[in-house]
mmCIF file of C-alpha atoms in Angstrom:
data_model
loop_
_atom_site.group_PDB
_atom_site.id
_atom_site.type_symbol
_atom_site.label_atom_id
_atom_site.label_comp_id
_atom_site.label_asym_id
_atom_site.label_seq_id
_atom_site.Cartn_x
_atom_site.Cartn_y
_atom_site.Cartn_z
ATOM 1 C CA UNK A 1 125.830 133.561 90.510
ATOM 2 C CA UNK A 2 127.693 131.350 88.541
ATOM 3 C CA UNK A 3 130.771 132.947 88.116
ATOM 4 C CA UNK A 4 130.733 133.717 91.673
ATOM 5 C CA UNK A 5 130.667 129.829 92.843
ATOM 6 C CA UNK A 6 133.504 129.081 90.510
ATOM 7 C CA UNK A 7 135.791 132.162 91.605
ATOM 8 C CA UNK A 8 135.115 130.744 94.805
ATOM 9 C CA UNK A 9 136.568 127.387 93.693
ATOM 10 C CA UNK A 10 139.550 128.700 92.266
ATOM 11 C CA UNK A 11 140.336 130.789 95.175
ATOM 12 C CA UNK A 12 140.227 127.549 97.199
ATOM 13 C CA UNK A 13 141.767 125.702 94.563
ATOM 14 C CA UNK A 14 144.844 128.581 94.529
ATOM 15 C CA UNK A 15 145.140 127.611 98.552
ATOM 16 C CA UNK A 16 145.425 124.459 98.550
ATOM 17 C CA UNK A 17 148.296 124.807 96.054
ATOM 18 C CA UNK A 18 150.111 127.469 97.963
ATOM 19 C CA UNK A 19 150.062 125.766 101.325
ATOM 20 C CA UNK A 20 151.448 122.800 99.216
ATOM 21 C CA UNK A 21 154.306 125.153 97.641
ATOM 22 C CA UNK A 22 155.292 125.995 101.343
ATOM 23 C CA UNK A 23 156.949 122.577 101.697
ATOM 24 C CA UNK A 24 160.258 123.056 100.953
ATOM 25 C CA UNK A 25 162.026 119.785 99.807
ATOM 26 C CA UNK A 26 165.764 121.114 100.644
ATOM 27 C CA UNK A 27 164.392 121.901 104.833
ATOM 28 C CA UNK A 28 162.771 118.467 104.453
ATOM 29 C CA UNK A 29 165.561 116.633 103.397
ATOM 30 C CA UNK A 30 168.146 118.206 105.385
ATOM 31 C CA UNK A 31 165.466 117.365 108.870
ATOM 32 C CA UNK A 32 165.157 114.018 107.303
ATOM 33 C CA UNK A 33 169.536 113.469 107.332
ATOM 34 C CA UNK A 34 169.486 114.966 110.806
ATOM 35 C CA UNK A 35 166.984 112.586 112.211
ATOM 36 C CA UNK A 36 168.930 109.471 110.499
ATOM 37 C CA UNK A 37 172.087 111.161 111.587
ATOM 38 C CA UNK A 38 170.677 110.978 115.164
ATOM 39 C CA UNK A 39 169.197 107.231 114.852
ATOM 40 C CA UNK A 40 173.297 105.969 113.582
ATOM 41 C CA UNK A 41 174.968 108.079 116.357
ATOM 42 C CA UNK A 42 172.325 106.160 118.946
ATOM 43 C CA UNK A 43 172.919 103.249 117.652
ATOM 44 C CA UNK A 44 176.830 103.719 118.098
ATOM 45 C CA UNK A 45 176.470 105.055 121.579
ATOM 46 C CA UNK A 46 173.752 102.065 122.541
ATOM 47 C CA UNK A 47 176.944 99.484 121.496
ATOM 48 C CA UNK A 48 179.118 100.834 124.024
ATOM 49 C CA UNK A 49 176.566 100.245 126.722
ATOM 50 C CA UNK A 50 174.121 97.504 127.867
ATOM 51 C CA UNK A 51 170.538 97.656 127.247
ATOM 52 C CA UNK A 52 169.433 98.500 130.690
ATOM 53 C CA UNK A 53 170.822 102.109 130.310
ATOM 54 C CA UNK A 54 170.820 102.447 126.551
ATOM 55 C CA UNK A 55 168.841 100.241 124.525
ATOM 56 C CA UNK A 56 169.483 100.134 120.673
ATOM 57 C CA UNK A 57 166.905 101.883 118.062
ATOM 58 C CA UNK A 58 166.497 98.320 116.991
ATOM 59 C CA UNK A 59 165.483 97.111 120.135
ATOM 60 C CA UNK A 60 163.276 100.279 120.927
ATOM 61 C CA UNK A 61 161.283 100.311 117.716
ATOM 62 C CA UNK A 62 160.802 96.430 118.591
ATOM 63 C CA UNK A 63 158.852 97.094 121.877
ATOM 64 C CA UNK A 64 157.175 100.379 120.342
ATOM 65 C CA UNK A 65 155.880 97.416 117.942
ATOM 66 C CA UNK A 66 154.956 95.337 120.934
ATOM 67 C CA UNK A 67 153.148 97.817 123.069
ATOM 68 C CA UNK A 68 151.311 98.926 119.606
ATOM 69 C CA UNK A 69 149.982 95.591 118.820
ATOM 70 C CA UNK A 70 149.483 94.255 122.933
ATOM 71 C CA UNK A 71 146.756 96.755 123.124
ATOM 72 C CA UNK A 72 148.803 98.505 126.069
ATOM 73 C CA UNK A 73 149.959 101.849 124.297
ATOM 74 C CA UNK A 74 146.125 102.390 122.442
ATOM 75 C CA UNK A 75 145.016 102.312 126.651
ATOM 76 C CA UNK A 76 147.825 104.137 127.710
ATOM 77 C CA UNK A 77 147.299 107.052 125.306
ATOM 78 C CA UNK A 78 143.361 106.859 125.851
ATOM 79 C CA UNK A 79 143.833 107.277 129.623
ATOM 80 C CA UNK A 80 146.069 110.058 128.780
ATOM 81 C CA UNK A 81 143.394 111.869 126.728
ATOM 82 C CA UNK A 82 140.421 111.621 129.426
ATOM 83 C CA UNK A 83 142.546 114.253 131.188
ATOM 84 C CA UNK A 84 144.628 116.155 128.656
ATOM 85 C CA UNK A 85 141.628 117.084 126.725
ATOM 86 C CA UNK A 86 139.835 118.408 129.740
ATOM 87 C CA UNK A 87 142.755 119.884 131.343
ATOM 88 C CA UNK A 88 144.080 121.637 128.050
ATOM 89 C CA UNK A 89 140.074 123.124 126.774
ATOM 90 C CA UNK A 90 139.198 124.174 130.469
ATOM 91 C CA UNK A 91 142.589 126.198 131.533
ATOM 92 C CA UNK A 92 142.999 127.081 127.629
ATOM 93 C CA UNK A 93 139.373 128.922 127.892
ATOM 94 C CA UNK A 94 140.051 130.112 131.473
ATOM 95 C CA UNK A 95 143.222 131.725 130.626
ATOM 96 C CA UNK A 96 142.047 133.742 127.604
ATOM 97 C CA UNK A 97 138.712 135.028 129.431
ATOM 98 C CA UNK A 98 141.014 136.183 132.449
ATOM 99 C CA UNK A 99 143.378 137.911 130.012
ATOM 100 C CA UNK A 100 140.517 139.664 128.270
ATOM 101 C CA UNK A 101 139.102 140.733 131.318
ATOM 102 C CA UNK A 102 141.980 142.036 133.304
ATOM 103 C CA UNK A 103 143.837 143.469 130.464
ATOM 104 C CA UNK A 104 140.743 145.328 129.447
ATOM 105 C CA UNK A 105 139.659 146.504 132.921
ATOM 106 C CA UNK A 106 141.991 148.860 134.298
ATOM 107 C CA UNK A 107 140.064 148.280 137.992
ATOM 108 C CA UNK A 108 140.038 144.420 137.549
ATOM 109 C CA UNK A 109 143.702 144.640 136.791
ATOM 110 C CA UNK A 110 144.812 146.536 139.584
ATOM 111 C CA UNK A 111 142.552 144.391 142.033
ATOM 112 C CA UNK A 112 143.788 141.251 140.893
ATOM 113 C CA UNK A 113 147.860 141.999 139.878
ATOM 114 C CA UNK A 114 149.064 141.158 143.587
ATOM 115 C CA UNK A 115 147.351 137.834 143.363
ATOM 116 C CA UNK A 116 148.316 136.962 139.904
ATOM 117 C CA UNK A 117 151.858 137.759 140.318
ATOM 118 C CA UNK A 118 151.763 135.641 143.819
ATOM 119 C CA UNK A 119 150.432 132.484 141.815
ATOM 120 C CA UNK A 120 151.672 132.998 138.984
ATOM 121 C CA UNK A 121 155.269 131.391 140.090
ATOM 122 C CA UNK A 122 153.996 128.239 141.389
ATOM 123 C CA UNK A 123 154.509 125.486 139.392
ATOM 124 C CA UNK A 124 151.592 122.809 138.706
ATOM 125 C CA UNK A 125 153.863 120.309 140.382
ATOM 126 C CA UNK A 126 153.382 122.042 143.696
ATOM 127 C CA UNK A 127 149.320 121.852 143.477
ATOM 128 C CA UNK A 128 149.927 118.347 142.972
ATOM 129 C CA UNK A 129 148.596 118.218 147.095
ATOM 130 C CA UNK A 130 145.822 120.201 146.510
ATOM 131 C CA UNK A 131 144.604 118.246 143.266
ATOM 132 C CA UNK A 132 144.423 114.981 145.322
ATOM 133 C CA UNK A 133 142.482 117.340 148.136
ATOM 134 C CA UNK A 134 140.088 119.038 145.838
ATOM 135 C CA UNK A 135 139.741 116.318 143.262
ATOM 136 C CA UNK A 136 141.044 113.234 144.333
ATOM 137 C CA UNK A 137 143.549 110.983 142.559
ATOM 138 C CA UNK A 138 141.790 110.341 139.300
ATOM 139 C CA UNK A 139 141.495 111.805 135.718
ATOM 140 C CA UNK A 140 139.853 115.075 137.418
ATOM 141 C CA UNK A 141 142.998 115.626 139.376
ATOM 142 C CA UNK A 142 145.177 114.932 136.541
ATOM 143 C CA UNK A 143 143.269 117.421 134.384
ATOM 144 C CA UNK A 144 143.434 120.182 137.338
ATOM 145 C CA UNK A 145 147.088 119.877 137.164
ATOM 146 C CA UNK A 146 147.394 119.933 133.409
ATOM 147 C CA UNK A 147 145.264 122.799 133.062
ATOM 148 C CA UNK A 148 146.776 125.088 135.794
ATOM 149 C CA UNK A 149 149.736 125.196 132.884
ATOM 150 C CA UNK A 150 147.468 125.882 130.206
ATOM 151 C CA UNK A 151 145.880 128.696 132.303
ATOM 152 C CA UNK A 152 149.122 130.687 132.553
ATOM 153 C CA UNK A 153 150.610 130.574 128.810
ATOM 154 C CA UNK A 154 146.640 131.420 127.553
ATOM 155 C CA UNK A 155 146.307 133.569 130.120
ATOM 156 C CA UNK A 156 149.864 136.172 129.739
ATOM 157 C CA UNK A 157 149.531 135.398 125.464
ATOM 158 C CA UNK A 158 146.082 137.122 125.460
ATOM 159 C CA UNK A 159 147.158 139.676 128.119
ATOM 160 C CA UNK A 160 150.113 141.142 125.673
ATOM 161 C CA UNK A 161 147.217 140.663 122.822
ATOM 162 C CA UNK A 162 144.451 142.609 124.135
ATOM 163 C CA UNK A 163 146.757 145.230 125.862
ATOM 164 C CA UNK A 164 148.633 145.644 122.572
ATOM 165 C CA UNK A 165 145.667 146.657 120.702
ATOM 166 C CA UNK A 166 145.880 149.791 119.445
ATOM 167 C CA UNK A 167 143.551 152.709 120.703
ATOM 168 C CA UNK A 168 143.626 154.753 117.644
ATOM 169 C CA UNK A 169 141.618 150.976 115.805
ATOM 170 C CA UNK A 170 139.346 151.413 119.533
ATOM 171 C CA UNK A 171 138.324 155.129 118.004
ATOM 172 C CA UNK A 172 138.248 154.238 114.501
ATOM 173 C CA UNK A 173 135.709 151.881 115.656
ATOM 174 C CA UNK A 174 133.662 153.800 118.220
ATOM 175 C CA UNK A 175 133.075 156.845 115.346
ATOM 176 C CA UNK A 176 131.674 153.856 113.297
ATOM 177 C CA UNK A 177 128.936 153.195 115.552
ATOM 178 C CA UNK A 178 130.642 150.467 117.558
ATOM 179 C CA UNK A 179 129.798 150.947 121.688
ATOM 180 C CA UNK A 180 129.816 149.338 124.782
ATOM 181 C CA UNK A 181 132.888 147.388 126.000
ATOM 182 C CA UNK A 182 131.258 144.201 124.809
ATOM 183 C CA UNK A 183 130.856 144.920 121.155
ATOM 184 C CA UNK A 184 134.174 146.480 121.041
ATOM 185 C CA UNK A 185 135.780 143.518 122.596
ATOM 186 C CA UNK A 186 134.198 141.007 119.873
ATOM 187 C CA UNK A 187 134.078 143.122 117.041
ATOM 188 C CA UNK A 188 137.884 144.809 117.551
ATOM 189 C CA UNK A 189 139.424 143.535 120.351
ATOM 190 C CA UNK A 190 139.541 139.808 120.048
ATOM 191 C CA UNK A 191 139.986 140.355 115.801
ATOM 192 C CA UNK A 192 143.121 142.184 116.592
ATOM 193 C CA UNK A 193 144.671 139.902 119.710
ATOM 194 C CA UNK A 194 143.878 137.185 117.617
ATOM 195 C CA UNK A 195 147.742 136.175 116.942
ATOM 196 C CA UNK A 196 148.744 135.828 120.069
ATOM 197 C CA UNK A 197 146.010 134.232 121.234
ATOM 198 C CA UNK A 198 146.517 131.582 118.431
ATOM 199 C CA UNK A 199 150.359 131.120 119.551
ATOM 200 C CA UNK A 200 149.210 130.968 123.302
ATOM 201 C CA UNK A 201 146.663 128.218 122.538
ATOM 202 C CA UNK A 202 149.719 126.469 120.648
ATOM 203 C CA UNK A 203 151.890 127.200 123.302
ATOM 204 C CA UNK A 204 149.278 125.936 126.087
ATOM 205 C CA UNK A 205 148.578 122.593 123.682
ATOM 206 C CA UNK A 206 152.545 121.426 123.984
ATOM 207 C CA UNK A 207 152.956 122.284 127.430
ATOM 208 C CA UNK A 208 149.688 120.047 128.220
ATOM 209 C CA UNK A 209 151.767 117.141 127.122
ATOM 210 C CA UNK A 210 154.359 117.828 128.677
ATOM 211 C CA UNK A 211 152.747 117.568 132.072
ATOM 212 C CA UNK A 212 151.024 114.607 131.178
ATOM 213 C CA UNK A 213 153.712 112.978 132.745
ATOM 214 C CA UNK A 214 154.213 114.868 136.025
ATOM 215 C CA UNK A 215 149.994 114.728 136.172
ATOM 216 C CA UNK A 216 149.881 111.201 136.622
ATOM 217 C CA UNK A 217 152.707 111.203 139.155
ATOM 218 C CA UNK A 218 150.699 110.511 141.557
ATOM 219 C CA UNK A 219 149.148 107.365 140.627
ATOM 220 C CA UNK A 220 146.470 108.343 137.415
ATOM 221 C CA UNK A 221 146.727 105.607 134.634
ATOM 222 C CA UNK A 222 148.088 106.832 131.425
ATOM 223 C CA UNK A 223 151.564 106.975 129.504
ATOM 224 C CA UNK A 224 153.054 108.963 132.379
ATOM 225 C CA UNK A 225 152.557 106.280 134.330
ATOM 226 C CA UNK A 226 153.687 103.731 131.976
ATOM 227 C CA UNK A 227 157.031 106.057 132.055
ATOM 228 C CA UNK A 228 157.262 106.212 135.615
ATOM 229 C CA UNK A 229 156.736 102.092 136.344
ATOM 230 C CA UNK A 230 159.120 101.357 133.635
ATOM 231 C CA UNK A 231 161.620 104.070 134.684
ATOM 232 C CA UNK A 232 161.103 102.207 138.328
ATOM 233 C CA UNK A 233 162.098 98.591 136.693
ATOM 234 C CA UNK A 234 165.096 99.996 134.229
ATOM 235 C CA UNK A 235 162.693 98.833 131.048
ATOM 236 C CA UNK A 236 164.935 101.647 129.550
ATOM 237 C CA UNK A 237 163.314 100.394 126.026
ATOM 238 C CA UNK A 238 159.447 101.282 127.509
ATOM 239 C CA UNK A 239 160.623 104.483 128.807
ATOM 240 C CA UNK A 240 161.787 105.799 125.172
ATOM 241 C CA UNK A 241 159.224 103.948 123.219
ATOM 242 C CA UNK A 242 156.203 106.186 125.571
ATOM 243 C CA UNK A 243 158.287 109.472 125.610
ATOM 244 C CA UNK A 244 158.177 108.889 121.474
ATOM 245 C CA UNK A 245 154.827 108.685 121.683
ATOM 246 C CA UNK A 246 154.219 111.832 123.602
ATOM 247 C CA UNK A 247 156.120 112.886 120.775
ATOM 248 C CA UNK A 248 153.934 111.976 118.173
ATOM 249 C CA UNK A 249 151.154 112.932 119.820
ATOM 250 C CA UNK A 250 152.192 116.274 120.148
ATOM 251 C CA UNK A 251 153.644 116.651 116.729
ATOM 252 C CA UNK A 252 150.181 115.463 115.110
ATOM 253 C CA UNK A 253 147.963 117.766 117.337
ATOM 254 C CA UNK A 254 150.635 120.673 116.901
ATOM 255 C CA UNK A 255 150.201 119.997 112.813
ATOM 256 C CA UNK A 256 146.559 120.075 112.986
ATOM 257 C CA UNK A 257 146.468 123.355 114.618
ATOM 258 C CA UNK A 258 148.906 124.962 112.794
ATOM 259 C CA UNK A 259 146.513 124.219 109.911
ATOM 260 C CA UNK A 260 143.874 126.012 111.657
ATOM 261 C CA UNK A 261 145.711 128.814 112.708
ATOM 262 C CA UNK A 262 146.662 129.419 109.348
ATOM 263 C CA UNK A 263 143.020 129.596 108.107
ATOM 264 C CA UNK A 264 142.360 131.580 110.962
ATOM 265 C CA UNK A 265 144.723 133.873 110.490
ATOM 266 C CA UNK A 266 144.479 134.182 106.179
ATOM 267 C CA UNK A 267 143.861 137.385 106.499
ATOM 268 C CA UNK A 268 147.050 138.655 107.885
#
């Protein structure tokens, strides 16, 4: 038993150094010259221009620092969350249950194709009427209209997934002693689509962001709004300093699921 419990150490200790010898230092310093590269060519463009319709980096990372420390960005971005985290976990879940569903069930698919590829062109920016309707203007409408996008990307990603699956793995598993469409969907089917349905929750998580802003177009407090009020009073300097944040945010939650996906996908 012992052995086994320090194998099992070693085996994590042996990941931990590999994901660590992924980080190449050449890619990092060459992204690290182009971002400074892109900070001194700002900065050269911003002199040539007054501040209302370019502001300096100088003068932007001075009013990042004041919104951090006013208090106004940490509300901002928590305003933000009460509907992006609602809006990306219900239309994330939504999407891959309908893509299980209709790309397993030939009859489901054909019943429902006409109305998916009707809806499946309108853009979340056109149920922005029928979120104020439903929901009404507040975090719930703002989450309706974030997770309409995450609906679609979940929805096609585990669609190709499940579809893709091959039927001779479907046999191999049946003459094991695996039956009924349920077992076979959690024991091979979801296994197998599991790659794509990874990218299409990554997929579904930046796109959420990204209609953070056009979700709170209608009057729902967060950093869309901030955007939109400063974008209405040329505070050029706001504007950038909330789309950076945006930025970060989804760089940090796009990092931590990488990490996932990579444990969830070590077997690959």
């Amino acid at each position: 038993m012992a052995i086994d419990v320090t194998e099992e150490v070693d085996h994590t200790d042996d990941t931990v150094a590999g994901s660590l010898a992924d980080i190449d230092p050449q890619r990092a310093l060459r992204g690290t010259a182009g971002v400074l590269a892109f900070v001194v060519v700002w900065w050269l463009a911003s002199l040539t221009q007054p501040s209302y319709v370019l502001p300096s980096p100088v003068a932007v990372g001075e009013t990042f620092y004041t919104e951090a420390t006013s208090g106004g960005m940490l509300t901002a971005l928590w305003n933000s969350t009460l509907h992006w985290v609602p809006g990306a976990f219900f239309g994330t879940g939504l999407g891959i249950a309908a893509g299980v569903a209709l790309a397993w069930s030939p009859l489901l698919d054909d019943l429902t194709s006409p109305v998916v590829r009707v809806l499946r062109p309108v853009p979340p920016l056109a149920l922005i009427g029928f979120a104020i309707a439903w929901v009404g203007i507040n975090h719930a409408g703002a989450a309706f209209i974030i997770a309409i996008g995450a609906f679609w990307i979940n929805f096609y990603a585990t669609y190709g997934g499940v579809e893709g699956v091959s039927e001779d793995l479907l046999d191999v598993a049946r003459s094991l002693g695996v039956q009924g469409d349920l077992e076979l969907i959690k024991a091979v089917v979801l296994p197998a689509a599991l790659p794509e349905i990874t990218t299409g929750i990554r997929t579904g998580i930046g796109r959420c962001w990204m209609l953070v802003v056009a979700s709170e177009i209608f009057g729902v407090a967060g950093i869309g709004r901030r955007i939109l009020r400063a974008s209405n009073n040329l505070q050029v300097d706001v504007v950038i300093t909330y789309i950076l944040v945006l930025s970060l945010m989804f760089l940090l939650v796009d990092v931590a699921f990488r990490t996932l996906q990579r444990r969830a996908l070590a077997w690959r």
